[in-house]
Short mmCIF file of C-alpha atoms and ligand atoms in Angstrom, two decimals:
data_model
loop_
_atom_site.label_atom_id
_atom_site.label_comp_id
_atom_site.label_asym_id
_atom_site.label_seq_id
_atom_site.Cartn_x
_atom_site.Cartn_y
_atom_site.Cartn_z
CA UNK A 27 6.31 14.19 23.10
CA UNK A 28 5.89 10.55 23.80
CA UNK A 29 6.96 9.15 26.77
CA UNK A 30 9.08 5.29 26.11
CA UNK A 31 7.49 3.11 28.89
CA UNK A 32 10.69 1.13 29.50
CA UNK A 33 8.19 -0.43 32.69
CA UNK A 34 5.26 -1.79 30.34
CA UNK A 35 7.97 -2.66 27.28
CA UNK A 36 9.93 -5.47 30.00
CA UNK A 37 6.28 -6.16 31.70
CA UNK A 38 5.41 -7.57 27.89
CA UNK A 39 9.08 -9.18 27.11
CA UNK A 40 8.53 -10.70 30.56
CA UNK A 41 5.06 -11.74 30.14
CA UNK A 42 6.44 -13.72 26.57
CA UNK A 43 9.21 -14.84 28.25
CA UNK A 44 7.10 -16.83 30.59
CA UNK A 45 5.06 -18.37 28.50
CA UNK A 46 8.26 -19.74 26.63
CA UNK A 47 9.68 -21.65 29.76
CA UNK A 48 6.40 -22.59 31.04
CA UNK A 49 6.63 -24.82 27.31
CA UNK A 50 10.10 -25.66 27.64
CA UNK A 51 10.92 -29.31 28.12
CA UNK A 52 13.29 -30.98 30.89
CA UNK A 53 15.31 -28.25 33.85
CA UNK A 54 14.01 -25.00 34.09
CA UNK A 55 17.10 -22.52 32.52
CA UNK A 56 19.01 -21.56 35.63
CA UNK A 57 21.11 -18.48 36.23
CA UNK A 58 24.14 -17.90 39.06
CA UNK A 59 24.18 -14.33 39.92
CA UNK A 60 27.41 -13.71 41.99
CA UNK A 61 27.47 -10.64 44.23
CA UNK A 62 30.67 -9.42 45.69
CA UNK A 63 30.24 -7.36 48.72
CA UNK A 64 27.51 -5.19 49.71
CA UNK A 65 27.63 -2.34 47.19
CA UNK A 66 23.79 -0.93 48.31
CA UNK A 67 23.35 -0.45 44.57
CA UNK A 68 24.40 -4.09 44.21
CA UNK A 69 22.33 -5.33 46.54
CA UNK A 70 19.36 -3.43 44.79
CA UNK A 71 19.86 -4.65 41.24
CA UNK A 72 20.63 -8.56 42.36
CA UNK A 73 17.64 -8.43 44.15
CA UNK A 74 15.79 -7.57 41.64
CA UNK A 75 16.93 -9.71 39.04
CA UNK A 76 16.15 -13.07 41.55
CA UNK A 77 12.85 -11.27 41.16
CA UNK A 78 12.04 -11.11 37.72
CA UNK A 79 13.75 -14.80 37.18
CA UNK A 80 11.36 -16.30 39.95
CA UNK A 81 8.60 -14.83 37.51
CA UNK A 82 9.66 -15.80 34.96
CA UNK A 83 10.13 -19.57 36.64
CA UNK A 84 14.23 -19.53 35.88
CA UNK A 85 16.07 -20.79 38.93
CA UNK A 86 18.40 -18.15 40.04
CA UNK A 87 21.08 -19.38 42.55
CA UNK A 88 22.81 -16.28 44.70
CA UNK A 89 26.01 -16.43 45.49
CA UNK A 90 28.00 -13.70 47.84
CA UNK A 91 31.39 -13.51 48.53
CA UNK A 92 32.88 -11.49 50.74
CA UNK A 93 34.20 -8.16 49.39
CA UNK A 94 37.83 -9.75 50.58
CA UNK A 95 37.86 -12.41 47.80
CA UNK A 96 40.84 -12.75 45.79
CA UNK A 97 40.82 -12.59 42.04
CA UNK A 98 42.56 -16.12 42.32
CA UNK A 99 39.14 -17.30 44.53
CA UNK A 100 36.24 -15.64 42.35
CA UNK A 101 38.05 -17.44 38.95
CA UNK A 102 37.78 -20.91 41.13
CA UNK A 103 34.18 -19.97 41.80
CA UNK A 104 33.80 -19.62 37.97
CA UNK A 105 35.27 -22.75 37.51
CA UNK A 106 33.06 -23.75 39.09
CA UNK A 107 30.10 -22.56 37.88
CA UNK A 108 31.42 -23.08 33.77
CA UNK A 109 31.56 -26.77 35.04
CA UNK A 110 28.18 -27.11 36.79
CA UNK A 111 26.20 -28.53 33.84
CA UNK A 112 22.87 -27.28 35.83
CA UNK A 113 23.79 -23.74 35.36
CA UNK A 114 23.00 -21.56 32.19
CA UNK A 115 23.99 -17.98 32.79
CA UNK A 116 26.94 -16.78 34.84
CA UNK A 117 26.26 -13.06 36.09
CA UNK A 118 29.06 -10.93 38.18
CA UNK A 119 27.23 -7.85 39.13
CA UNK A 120 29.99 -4.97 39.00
CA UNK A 121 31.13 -2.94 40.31
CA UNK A 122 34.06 -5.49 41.85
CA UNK A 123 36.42 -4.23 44.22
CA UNK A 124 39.27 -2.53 42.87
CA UNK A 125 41.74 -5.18 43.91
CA UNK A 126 39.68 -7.59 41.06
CA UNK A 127 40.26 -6.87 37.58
CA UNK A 128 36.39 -6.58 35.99
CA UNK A 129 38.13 -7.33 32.42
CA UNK A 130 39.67 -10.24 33.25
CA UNK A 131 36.74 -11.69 35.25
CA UNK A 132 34.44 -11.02 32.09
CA UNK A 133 36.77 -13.22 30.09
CA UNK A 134 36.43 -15.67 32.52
CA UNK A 135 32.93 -16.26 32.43
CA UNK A 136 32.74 -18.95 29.90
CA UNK A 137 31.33 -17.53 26.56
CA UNK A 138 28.38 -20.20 26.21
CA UNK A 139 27.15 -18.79 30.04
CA UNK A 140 28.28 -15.25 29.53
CA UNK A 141 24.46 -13.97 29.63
CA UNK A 142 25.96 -10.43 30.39
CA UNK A 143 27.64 -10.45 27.03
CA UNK A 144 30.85 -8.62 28.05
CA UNK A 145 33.04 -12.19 27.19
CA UNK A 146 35.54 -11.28 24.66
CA UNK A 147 33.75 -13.77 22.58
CA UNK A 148 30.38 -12.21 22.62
CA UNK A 149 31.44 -9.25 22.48
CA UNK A 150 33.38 -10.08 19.03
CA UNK A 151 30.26 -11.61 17.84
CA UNK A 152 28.46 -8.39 18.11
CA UNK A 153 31.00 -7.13 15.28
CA UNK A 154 30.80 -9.68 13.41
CA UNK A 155 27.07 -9.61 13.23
CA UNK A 156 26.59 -13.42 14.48
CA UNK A 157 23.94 -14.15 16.02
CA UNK A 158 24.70 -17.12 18.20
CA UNK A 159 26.46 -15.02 20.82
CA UNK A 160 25.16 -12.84 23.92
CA UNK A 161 24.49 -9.19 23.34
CA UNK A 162 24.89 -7.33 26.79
CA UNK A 163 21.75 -6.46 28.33
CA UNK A 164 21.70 -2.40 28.21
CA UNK A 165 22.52 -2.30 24.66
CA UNK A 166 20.02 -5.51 23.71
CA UNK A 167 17.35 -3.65 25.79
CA UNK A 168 18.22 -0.14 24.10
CA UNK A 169 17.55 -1.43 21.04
CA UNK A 170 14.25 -3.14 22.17
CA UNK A 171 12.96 -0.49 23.29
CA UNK A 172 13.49 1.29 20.37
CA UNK A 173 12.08 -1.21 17.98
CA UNK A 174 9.03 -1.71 20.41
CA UNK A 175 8.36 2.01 20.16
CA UNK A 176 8.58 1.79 16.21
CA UNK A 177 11.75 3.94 15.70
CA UNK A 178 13.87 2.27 13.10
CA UNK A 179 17.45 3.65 13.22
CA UNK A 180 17.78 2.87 9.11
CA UNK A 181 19.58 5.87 7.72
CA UNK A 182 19.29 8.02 10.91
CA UNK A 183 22.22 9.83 12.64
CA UNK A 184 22.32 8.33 16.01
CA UNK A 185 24.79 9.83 18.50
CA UNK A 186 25.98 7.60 21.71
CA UNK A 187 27.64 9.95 24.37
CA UNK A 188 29.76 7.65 26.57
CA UNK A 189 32.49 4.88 24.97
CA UNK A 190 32.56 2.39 27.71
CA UNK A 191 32.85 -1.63 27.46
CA UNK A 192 29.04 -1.90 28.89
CA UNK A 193 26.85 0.44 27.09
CA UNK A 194 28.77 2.97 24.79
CA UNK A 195 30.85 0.84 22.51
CA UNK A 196 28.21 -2.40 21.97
CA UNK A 197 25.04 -0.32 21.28
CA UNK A 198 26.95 1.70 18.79
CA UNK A 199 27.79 -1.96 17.19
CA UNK A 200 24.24 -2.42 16.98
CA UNK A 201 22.99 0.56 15.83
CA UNK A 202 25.88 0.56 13.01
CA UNK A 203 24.80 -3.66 12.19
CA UNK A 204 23.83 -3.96 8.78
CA UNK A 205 20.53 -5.87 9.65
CA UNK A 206 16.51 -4.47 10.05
CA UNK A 207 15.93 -2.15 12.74
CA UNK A 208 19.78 -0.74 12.86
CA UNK A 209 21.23 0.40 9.88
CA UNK A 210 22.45 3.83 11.28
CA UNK A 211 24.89 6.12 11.00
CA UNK A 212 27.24 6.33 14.06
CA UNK A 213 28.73 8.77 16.07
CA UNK A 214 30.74 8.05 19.64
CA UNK A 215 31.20 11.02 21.90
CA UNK A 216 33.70 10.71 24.98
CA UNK A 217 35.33 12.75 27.58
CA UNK A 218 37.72 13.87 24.47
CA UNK A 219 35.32 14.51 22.32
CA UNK A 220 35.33 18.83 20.87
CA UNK A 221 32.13 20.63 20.59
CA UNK A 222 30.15 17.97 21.72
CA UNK A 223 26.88 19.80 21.73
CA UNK A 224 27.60 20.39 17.89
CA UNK A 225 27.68 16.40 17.33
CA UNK A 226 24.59 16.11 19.97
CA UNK A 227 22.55 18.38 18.33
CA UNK A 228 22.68 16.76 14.70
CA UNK A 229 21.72 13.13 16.36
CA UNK A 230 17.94 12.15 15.56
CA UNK A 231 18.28 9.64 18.28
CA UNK A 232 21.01 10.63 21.04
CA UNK A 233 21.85 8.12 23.75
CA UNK A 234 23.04 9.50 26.58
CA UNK A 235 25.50 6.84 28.94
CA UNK A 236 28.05 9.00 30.68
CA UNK A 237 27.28 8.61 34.36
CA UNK A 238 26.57 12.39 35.13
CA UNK A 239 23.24 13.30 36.16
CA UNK A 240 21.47 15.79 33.94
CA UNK A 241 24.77 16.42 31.61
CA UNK A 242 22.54 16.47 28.37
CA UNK A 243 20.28 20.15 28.51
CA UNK A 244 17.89 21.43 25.88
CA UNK A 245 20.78 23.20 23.52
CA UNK A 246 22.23 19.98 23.34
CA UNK A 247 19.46 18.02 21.35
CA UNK A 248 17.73 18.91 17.98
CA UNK A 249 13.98 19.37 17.66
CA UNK A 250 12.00 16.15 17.41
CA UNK A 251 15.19 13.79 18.67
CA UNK A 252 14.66 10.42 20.09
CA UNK A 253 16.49 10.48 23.44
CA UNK A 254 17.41 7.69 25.26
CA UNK A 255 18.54 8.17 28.64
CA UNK A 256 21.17 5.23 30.01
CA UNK A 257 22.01 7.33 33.40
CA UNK A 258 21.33 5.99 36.41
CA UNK A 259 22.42 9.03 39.05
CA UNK A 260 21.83 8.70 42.79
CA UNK A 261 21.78 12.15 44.02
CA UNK A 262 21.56 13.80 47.28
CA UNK A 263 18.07 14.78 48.06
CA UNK A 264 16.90 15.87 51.61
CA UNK A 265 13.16 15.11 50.95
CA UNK A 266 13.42 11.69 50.18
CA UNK A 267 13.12 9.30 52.78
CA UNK A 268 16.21 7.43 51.36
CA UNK A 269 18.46 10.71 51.28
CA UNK A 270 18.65 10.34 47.39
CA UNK A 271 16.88 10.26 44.49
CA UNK A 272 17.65 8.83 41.13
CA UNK A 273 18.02 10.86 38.20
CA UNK A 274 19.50 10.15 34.55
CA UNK A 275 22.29 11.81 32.39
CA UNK A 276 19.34 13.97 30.87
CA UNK A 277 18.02 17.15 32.15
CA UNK A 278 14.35 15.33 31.88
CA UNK A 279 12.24 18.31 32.42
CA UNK A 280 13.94 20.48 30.20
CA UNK A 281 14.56 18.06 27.52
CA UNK A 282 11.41 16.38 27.06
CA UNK A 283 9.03 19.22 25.65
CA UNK A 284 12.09 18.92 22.63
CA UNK A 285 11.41 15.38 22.06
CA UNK A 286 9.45 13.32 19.69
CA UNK A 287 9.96 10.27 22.27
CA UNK A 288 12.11 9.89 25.81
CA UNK A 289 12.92 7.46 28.08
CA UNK A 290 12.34 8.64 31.93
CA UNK A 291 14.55 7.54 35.00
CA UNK A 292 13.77 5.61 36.60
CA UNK A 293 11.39 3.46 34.49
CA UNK A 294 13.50 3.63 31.22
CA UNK A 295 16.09 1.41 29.86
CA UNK A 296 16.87 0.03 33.35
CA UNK A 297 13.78 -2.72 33.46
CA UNK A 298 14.61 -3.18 29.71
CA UNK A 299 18.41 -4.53 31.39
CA UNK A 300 16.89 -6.78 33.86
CA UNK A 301 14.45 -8.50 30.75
CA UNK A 302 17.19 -9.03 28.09
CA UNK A 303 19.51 -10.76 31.09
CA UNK A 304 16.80 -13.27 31.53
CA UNK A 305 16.26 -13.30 28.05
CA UNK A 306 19.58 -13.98 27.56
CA UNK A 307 19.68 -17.09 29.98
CA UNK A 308 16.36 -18.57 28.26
CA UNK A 309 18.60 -18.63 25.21
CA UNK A 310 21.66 -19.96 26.77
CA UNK A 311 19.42 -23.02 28.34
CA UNK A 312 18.19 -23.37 24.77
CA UNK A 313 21.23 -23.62 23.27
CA UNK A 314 22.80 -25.87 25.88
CA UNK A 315 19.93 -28.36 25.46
P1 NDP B 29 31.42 4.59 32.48
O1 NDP B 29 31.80 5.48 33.59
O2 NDP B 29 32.09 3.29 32.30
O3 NDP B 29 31.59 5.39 31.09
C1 NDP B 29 31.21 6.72 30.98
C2 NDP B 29 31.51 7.22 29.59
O4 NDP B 29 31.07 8.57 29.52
C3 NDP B 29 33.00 7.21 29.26
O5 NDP B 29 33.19 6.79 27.95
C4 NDP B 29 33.41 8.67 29.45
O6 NDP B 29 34.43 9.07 28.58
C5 NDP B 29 32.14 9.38 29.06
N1 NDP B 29 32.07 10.70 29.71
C6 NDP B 29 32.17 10.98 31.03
N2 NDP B 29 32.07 12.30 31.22
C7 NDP B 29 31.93 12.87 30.02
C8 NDP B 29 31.77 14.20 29.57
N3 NDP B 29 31.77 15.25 30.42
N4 NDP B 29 31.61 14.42 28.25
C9 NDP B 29 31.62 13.41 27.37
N5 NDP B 29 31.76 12.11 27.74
C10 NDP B 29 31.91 11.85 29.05
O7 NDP B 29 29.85 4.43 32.60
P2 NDP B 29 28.85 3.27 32.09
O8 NDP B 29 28.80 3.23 30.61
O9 NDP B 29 29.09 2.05 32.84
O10 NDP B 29 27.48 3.88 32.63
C11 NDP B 29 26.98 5.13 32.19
C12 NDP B 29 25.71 5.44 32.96
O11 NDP B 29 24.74 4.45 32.66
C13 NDP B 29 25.86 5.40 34.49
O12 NDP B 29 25.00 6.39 35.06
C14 NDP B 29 25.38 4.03 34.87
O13 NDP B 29 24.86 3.97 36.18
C15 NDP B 29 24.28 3.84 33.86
N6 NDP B 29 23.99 2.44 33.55
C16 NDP B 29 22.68 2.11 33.49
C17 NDP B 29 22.30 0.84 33.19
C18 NDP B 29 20.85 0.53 33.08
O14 NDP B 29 20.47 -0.61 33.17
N7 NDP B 29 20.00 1.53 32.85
C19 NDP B 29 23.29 -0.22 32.97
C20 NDP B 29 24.66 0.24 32.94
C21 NDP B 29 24.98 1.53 33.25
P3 NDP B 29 35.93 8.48 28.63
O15 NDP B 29 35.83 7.11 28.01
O16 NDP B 29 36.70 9.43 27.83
O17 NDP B 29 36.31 8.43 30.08
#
């Protein structure tokens, strides 16, 4: 079993990354990550992202509204920020309070800063296999890390448990894109789906985003599958200073002896997210210029 070092796969996107706006000309690509409220887990992954942009040398500008903002006030802010020619890539951390509707603020962002790639736009560009638009980070980093650990998905049956707007649906467009690297064949599991451990257990790479922390257990995966672990669980855990600890929608310990190559959690796909977003707003500065 081989373990995929999401960590050291970002540390070396990040490292090229850097190098790339150190040589770019004029403004320094600049990103507007809008928080709403203090979701802790919110807090955690904006934080980090102003992180990895100040290493990078991208100028990230924070911006918090109060949880009370209107839908009517967070579009102005938009409007704002699609305007502001100093500002690349528009990011709107979710979750959003339920009185917001996430959809509609996606289709807000305008397409040409929509670094999260969940625009209608971009997210129609993934389909139709053009290039010009923004893939959304999990899936882009997915299939990084796959094609930085040399699996190439050409002809393989690769099963994606979870359907949703974020991870499920876009990294099964990838996988299924007629184009080096992808090339698979495609299966979608959801909350509907019948004998799902009979679908799991044929995938040769099975990507697990469902939200449930260790759903996926050792009769659910085949013998030498790559498993790719998207959960990010916090769950209740007395010893830990923080009263939690993080775990992923794979049983880890049991599943891993199975595998020919895993992702762990934490250290997995999540750093992989954080790189292609930055990634992302190199490209959207690049294409603005
Ligand atoms: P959602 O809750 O939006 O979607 C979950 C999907 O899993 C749905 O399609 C749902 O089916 C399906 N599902 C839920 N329960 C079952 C079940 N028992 N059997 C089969 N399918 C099921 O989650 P996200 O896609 O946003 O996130 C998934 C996980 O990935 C979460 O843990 C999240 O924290 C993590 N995540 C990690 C990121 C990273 O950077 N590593 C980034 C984004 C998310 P249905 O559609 O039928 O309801």
């Amino acid at each position: 079993m081989e373990l995929i070092d999401g960590n050291q796969i970002a540390a070396a996107l990040i490292a090229e990354l850097k190098a790339e706006v150190a040589a770019l000309p004029g403004r320094k690509p600049c990103i507007a990550l809008v928080r709403v409220g203090e979701d802790p887990a919110s807090v955690s992954y904006v934080r980090k992202k102003e992180k990895t942009a100040a290493e990078i040398g991208l100028i990230s500008r924070i911006i918090l509204p109060p949880i009370t903002i209107t839908q009517a006030e967070l579009f102005t802010l938009l409007d704002e920020l699609n305007a502001d020619p100093t500002v690349d890539g528009i990011l709107v951390q979710s979750p959003l309070p339920k009185h917001i509707d996430e959809v509609a603020v996606f289709r807000r962002v305008a397409p040409e800063k929509d670094v999260d790639g969940f625009n209608t736009i971009n997210l129609g560009k993934v389909a139709q296999e053009d290039e010009t638009g923004f893939v959304a980070c999990t899936p882009a980093g997915i299939m990084e890390l796959l094609s930085r650990s040399g699996v190439d998905l050409k002809g393989k049956h690769v099963v994606v448990l979870g359907r949703s707007l974020i991870v499920g649906k876009p990294v099964a467009l990838l996988a299924l894109q007629k184009k080096a690297g992808a090339n698979a064949t495609v299966t979608i599991c959801h909350s509907a789906t019948a004998n799902l451990s009979a679908i799991t257990r044929q995938a040769d790479v099975l990507i697990a985003a469902i939200g449930r922390p260790e759903f996926v257990t050792p009769d659910m995966v085949k013998a030498g599958a790559v498993v790719i672990d998207v959960g990010i669980n916090r769950v209740a855990d007395a010893s830990k200073k923080t009263g939690y600890r993080l775990t992923g929608d794979v049983a880890f310990d049991r599943v891993a002896p199975l595998c020919s190559k895993i992702t762990p959690v934490p250290g997995g796909v999540g750093p992989m997210t954080v790189a292609m977003l930055m990634k992302n707003t190199v490209k959207a500065r690049r294409l603005s210029a």
